[in-house]
mmCIF file of C-alpha atoms in Angstrom:
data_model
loop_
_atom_site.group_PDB
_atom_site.id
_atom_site.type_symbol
_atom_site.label_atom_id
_atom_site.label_comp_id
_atom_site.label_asym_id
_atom_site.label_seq_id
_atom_site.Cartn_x
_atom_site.Cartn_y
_atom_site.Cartn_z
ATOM 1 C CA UNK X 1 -36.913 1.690 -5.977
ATOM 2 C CA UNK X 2 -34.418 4.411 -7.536
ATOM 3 C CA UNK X 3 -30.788 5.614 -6.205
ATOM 4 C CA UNK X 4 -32.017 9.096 -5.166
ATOM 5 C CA UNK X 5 -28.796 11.801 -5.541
ATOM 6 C CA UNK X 6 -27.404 13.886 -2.161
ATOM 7 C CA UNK X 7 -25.773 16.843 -3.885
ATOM 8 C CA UNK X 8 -25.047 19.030 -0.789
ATOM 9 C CA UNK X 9 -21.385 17.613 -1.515
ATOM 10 C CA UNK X 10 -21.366 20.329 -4.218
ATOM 11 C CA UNK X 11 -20.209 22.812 -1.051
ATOM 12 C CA UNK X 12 -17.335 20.492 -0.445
ATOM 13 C CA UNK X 13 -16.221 19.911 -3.871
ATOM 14 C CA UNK X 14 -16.707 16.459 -3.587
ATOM 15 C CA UNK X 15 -18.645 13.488 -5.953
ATOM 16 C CA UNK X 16 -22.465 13.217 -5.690
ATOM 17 C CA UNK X 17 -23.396 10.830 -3.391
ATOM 18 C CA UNK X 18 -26.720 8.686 -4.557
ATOM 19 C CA UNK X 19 -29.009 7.040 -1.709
ATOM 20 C CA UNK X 20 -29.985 3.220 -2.063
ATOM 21 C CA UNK X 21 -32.333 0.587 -0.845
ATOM 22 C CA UNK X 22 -31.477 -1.350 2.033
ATOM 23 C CA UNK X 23 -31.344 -4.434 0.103
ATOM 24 C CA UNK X 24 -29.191 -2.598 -2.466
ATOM 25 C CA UNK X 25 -25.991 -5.022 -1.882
ATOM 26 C CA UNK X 26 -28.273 -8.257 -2.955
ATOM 27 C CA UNK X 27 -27.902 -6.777 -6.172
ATOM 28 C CA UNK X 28 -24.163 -5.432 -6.240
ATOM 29 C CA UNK X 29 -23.730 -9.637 -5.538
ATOM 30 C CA UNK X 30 -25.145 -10.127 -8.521
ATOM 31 C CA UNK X 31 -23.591 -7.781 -10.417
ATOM 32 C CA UNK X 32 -20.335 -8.961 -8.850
ATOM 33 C CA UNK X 33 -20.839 -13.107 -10.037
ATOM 34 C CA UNK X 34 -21.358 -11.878 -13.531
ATOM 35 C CA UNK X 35 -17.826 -9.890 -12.950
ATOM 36 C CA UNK X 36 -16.917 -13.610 -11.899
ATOM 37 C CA UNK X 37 -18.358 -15.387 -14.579
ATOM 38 C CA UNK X 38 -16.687 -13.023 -17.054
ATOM 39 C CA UNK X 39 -13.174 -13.328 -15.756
ATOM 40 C CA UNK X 40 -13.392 -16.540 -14.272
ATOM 41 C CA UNK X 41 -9.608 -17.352 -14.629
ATOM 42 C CA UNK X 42 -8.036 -13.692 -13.209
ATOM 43 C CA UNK X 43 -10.918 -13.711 -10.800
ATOM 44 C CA UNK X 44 -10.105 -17.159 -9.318
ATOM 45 C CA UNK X 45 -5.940 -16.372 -9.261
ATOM 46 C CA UNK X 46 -6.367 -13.403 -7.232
ATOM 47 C CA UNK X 47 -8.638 -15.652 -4.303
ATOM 48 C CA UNK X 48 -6.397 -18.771 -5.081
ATOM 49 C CA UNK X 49 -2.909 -15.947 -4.204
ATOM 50 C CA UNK X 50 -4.629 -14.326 -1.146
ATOM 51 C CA UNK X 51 -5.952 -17.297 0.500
ATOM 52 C CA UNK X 52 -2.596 -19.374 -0.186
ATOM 53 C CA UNK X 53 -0.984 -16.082 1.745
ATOM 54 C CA UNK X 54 -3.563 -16.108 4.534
ATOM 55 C CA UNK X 55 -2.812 -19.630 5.275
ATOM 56 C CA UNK X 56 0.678 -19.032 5.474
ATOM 57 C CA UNK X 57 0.290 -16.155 8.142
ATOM 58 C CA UNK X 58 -2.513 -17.816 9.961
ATOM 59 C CA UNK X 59 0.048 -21.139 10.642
ATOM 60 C CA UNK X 60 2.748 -18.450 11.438
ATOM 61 C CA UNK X 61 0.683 -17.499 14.214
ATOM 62 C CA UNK X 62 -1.169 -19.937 15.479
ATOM 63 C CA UNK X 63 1.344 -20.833 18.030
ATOM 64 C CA UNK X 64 0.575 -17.007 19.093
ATOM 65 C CA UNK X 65 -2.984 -16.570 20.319
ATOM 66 C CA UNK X 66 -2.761 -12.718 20.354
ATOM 67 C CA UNK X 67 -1.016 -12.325 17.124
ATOM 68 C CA UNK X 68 -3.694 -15.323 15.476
ATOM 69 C CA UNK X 69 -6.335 -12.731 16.521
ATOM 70 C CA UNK X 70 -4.743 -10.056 15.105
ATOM 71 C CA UNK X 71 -3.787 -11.384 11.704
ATOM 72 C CA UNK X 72 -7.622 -12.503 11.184
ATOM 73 C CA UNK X 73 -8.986 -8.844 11.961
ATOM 74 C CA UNK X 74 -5.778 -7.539 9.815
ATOM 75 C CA UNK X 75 -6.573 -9.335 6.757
ATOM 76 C CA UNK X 76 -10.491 -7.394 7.403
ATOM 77 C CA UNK X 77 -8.189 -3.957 7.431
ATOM 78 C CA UNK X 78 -6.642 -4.565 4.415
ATOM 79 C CA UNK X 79 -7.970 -6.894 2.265
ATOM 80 C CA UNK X 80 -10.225 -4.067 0.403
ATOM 81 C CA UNK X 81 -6.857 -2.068 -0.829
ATOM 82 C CA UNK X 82 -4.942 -5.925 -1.658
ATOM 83 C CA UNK X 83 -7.373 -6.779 -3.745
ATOM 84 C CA UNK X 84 -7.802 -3.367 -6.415
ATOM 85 C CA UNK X 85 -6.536 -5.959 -8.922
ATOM 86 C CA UNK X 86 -10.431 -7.083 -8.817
ATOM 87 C CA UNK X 87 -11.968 -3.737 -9.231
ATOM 88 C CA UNK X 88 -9.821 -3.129 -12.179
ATOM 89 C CA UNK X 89 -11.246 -6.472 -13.939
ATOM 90 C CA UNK X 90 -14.930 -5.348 -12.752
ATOM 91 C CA UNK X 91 -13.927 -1.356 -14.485
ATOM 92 C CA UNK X 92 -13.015 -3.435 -17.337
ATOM 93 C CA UNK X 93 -16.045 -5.119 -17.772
ATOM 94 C CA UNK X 94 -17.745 -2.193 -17.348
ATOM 95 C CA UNK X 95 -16.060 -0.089 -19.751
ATOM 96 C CA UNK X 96 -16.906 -2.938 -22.423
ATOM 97 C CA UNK X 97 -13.088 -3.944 -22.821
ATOM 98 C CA UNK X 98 -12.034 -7.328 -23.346
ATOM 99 C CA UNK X 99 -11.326 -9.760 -21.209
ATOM 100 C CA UNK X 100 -8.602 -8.816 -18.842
ATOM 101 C CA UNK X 101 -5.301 -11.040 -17.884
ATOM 102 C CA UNK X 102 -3.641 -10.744 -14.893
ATOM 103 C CA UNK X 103 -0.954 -8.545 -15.749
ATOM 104 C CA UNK X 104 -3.914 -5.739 -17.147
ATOM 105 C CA UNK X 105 -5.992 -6.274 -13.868
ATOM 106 C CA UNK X 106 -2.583 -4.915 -12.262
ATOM 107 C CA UNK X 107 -3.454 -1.252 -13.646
ATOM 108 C CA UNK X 108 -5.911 -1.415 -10.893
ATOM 109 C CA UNK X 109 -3.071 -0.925 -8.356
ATOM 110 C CA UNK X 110 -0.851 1.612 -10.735
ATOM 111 C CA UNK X 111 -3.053 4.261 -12.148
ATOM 112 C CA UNK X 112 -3.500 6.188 -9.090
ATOM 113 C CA UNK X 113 -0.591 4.705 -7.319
ATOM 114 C CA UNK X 114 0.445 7.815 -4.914
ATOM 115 C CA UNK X 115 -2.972 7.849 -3.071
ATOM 116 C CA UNK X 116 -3.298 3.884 -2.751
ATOM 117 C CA UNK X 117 -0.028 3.773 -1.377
ATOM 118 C CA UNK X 118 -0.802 6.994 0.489
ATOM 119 C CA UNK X 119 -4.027 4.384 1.872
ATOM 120 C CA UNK X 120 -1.696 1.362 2.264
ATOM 121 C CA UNK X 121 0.405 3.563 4.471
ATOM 122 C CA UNK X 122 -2.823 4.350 6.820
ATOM 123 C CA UNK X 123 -4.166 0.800 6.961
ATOM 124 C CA UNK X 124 -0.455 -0.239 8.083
ATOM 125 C CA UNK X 125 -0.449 2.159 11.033
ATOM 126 C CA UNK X 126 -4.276 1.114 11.826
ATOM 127 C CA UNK X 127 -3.322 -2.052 12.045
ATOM 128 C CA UNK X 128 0.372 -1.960 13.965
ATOM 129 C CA UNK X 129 -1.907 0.051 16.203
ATOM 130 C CA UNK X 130 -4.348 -2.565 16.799
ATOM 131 C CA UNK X 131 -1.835 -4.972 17.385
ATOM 132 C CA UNK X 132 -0.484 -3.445 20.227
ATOM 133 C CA UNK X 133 -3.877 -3.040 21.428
ATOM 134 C CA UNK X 134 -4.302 -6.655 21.241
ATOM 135 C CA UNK X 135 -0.509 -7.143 23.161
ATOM 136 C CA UNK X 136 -1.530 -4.895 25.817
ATOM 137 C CA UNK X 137 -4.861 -6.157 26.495
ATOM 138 C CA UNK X 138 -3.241 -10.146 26.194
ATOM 139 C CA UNK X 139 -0.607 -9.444 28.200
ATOM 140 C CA UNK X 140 -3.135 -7.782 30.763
ATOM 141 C CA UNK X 141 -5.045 -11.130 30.455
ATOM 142 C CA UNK X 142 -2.351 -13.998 30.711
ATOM 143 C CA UNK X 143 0.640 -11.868 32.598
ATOM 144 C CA UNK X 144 3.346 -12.567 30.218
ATOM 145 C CA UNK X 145 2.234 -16.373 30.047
ATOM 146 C CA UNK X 146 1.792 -17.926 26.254
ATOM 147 C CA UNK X 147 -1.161 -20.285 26.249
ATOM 148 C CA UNK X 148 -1.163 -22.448 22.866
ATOM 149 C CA UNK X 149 -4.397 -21.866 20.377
ATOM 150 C CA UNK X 150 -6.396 -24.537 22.077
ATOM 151 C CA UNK X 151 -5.996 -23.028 25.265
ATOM 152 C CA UNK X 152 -6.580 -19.690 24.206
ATOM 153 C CA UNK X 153 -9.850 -20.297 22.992
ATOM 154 C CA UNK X 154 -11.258 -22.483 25.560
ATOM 155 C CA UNK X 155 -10.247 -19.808 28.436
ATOM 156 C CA UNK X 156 -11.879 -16.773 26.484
ATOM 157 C CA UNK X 157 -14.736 -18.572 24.903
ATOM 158 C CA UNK X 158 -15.628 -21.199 27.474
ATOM 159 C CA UNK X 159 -14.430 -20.616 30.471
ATOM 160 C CA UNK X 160 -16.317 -17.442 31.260
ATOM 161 C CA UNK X 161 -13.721 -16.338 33.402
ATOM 162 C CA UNK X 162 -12.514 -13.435 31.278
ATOM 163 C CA UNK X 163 -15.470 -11.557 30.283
ATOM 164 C CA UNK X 164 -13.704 -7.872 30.877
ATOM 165 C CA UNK X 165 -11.391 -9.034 28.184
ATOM 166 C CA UNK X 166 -13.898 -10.128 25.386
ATOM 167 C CA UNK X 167 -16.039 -7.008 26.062
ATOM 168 C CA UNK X 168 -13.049 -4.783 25.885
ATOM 169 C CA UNK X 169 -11.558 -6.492 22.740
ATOM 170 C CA UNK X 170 -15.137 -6.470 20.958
ATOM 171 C CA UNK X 171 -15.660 -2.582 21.791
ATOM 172 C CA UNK X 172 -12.145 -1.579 20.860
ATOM 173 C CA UNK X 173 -12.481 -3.653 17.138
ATOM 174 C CA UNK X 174 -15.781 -2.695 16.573
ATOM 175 C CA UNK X 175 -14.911 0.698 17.015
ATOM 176 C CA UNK X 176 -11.633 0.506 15.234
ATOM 177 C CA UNK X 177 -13.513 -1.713 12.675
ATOM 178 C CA UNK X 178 -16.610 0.592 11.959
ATOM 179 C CA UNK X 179 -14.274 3.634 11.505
ATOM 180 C CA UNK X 180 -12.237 1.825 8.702
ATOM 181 C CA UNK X 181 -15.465 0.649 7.075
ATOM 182 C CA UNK X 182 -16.613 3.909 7.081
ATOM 183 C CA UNK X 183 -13.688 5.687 4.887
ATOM 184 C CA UNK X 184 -13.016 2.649 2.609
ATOM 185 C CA UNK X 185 -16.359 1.691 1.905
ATOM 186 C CA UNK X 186 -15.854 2.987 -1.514
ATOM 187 C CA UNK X 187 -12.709 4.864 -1.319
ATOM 188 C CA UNK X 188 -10.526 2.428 -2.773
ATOM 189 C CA UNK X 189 -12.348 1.405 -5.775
ATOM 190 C CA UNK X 190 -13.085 5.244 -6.598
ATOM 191 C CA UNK X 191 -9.187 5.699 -6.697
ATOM 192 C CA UNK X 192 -8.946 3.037 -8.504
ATOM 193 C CA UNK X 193 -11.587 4.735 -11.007
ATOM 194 C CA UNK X 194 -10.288 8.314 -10.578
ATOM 195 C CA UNK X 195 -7.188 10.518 -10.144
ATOM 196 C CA UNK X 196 -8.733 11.244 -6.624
ATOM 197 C CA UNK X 197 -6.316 11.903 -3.544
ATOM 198 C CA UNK X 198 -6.904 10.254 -0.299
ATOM 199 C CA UNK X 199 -8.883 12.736 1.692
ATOM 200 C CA UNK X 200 -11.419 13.365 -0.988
ATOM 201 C CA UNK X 201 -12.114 9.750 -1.602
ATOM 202 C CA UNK X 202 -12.085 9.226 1.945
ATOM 203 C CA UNK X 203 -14.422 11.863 2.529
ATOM 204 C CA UNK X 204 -16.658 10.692 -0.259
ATOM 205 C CA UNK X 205 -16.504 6.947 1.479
ATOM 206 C CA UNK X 206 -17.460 8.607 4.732
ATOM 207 C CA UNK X 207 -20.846 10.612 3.105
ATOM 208 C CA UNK X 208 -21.923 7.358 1.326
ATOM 209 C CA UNK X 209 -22.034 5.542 4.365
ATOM 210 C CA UNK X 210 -23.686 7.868 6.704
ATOM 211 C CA UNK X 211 -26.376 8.486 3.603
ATOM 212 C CA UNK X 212 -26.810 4.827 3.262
ATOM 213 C CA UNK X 213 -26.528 3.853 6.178
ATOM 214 C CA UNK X 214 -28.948 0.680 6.757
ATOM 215 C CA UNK X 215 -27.666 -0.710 3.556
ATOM 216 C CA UNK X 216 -24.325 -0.211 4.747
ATOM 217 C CA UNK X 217 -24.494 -2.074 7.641
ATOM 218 C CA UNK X 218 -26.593 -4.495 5.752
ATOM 219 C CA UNK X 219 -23.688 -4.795 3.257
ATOM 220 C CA UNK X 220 -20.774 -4.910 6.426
ATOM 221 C CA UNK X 221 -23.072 -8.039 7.679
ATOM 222 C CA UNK X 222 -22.404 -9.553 4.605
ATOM 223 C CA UNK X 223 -18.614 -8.674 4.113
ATOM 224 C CA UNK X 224 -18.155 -10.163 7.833
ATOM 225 C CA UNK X 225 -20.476 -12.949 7.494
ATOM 226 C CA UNK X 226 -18.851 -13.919 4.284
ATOM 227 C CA UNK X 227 -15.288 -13.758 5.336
ATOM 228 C CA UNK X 228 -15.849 -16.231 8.511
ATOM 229 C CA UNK X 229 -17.239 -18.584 6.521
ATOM 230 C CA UNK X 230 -14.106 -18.112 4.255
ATOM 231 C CA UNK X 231 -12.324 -18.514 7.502
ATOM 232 C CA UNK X 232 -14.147 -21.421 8.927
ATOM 233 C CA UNK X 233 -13.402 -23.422 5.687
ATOM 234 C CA UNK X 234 -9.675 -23.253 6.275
ATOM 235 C CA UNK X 235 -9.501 -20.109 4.293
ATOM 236 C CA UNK X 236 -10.876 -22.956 0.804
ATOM 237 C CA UNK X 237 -13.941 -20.906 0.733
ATOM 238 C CA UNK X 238 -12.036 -17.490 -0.266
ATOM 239 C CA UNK X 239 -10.834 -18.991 -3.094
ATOM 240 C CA UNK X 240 -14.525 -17.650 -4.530
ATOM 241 C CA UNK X 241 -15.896 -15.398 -1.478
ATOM 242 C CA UNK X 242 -12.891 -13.078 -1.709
ATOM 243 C CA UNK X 243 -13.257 -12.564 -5.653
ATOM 244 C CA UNK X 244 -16.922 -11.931 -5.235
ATOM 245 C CA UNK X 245 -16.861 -9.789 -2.364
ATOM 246 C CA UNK X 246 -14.222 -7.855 -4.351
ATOM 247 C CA UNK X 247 -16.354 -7.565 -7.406
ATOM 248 C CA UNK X 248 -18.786 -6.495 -5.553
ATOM 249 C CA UNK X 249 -17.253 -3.981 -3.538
ATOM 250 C CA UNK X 250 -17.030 -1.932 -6.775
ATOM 251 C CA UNK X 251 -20.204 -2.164 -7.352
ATOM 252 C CA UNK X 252 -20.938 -0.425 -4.256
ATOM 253 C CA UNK X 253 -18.725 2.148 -5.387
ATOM 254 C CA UNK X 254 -20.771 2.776 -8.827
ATOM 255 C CA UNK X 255 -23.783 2.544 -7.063
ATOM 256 C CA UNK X 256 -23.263 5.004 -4.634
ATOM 257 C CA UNK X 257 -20.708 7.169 -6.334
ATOM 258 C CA UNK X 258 -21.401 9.367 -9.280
#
């Protein structure tokens, strides 16, 4: 099936949005192992970097249930702008350029540095916001006591005793969660393509979603589904599932974006 093109963005100004299959991000996947294959090195260094950091919050915090939460559903928030360095290498590829090192996949965070920073700067208030969501509704649930991990998880998950809370805390970040999706679907990557500022790619995230919007919940399944399993491997697994997911992501973007 062909991407069919939305142009009513030429009122706004803004890039051509194209509509996709449903089973579209199958094939941005594939796309993305072939990135992989092709930088297998640079590719792998950027997964081995993140997940060595992730480890080293995620023992940080696991003494603190509420902040343990928080630094999981953090690394969700920003993990699309940390890892640009990927979409460069995939741009790269693209473009027909050699292979990329390290230090050239680091254009990916430089050449349109004022709006990615401009994007770091929202992700960081997203997610200090969220946190004190998280404090408030913790210290609503345990009254100023600090249960250990263990505890923490047996009380929410199987107890049953504080349903309220897990509702509440699943509404708030799926809201909070679908919103961020939603203007950084392809925002990122498309500054990291194009002298873009933050509104317009924004914007243009926003319009791709909403005009794909089966294959973009589809394709947050996957992100989500991917990332626990990275998770549930003791953060091993995103060694490769970050890099992929990364490659892919720009994919997405070209797809979607024209």
């Amino acid at each position: 099936m062909e991407s069919r093109i939305d142009s009513s963005s030429h009122q706004l100004q803004l890039p051509e949005v194209a509509r996709v299959p449903v089973a579209r991000p199958l094939h941005w996947l594939r796309l993305a192992w072939q990135d992989l294959r092709y930088s297998p090195v640079e590719s792998i260094a950027y997964g081995v970097f993140f997940a060595a950091l992730g480890w080293l919050i995620l023992t940080f915090a696991a003494d603190k249930p509420y902040l343990f939460t928080f630094a999981i559903s953090g690394f969700f928030l920003l993990a699309p702008l940390l890892v640009s360095g990927l979409y460069e290498i995939s741009r790269r590829r693209g473009q027909g350029l050699p292979q990329t090192l390290i230090a050239d996949s680091l254009a990916g965070y430089l050449r349109n540095g004022q709006s990615l920073f401009h994007m770091g700067v929202l992700l960081a208030v997203i997610a200090i916001g969220w946190e004190r969501i998280s404090a408030i509704l913790f210290a609503l649930l345990y009254g100023g006591a600090t249960p250990d991990l263990s505890q923490f998880v047996q009380d929410i998950f199987l107890s049953g005793d504080y349903l309220r809370f897990v509702i509440a805390w699943t509404l708030l970040g799926g809201a909070l969660a679908a919103v961020v999706f939603a203007i950084t679907a392809v925002s990122i990557p498309m500054m990291v393509d194009r002298e873009v500022d933050l509104v317009t790619a924004m914007m243009t995230s926003f319009r791709a979603v909403a005009a794909n919007l089966l294959a973009m919940i589809f394709w947050a399944a996957i992100l989500f589904a991917l990332t626990a399993i990275g998770f549930a491997t003791w953060l091993f697994g995103l060694i490769v599932i970050l890099p992929l997911l990364g490659h892919a992501t720009w994919h997405c973007y070209k797809d979607l974006v024209r």
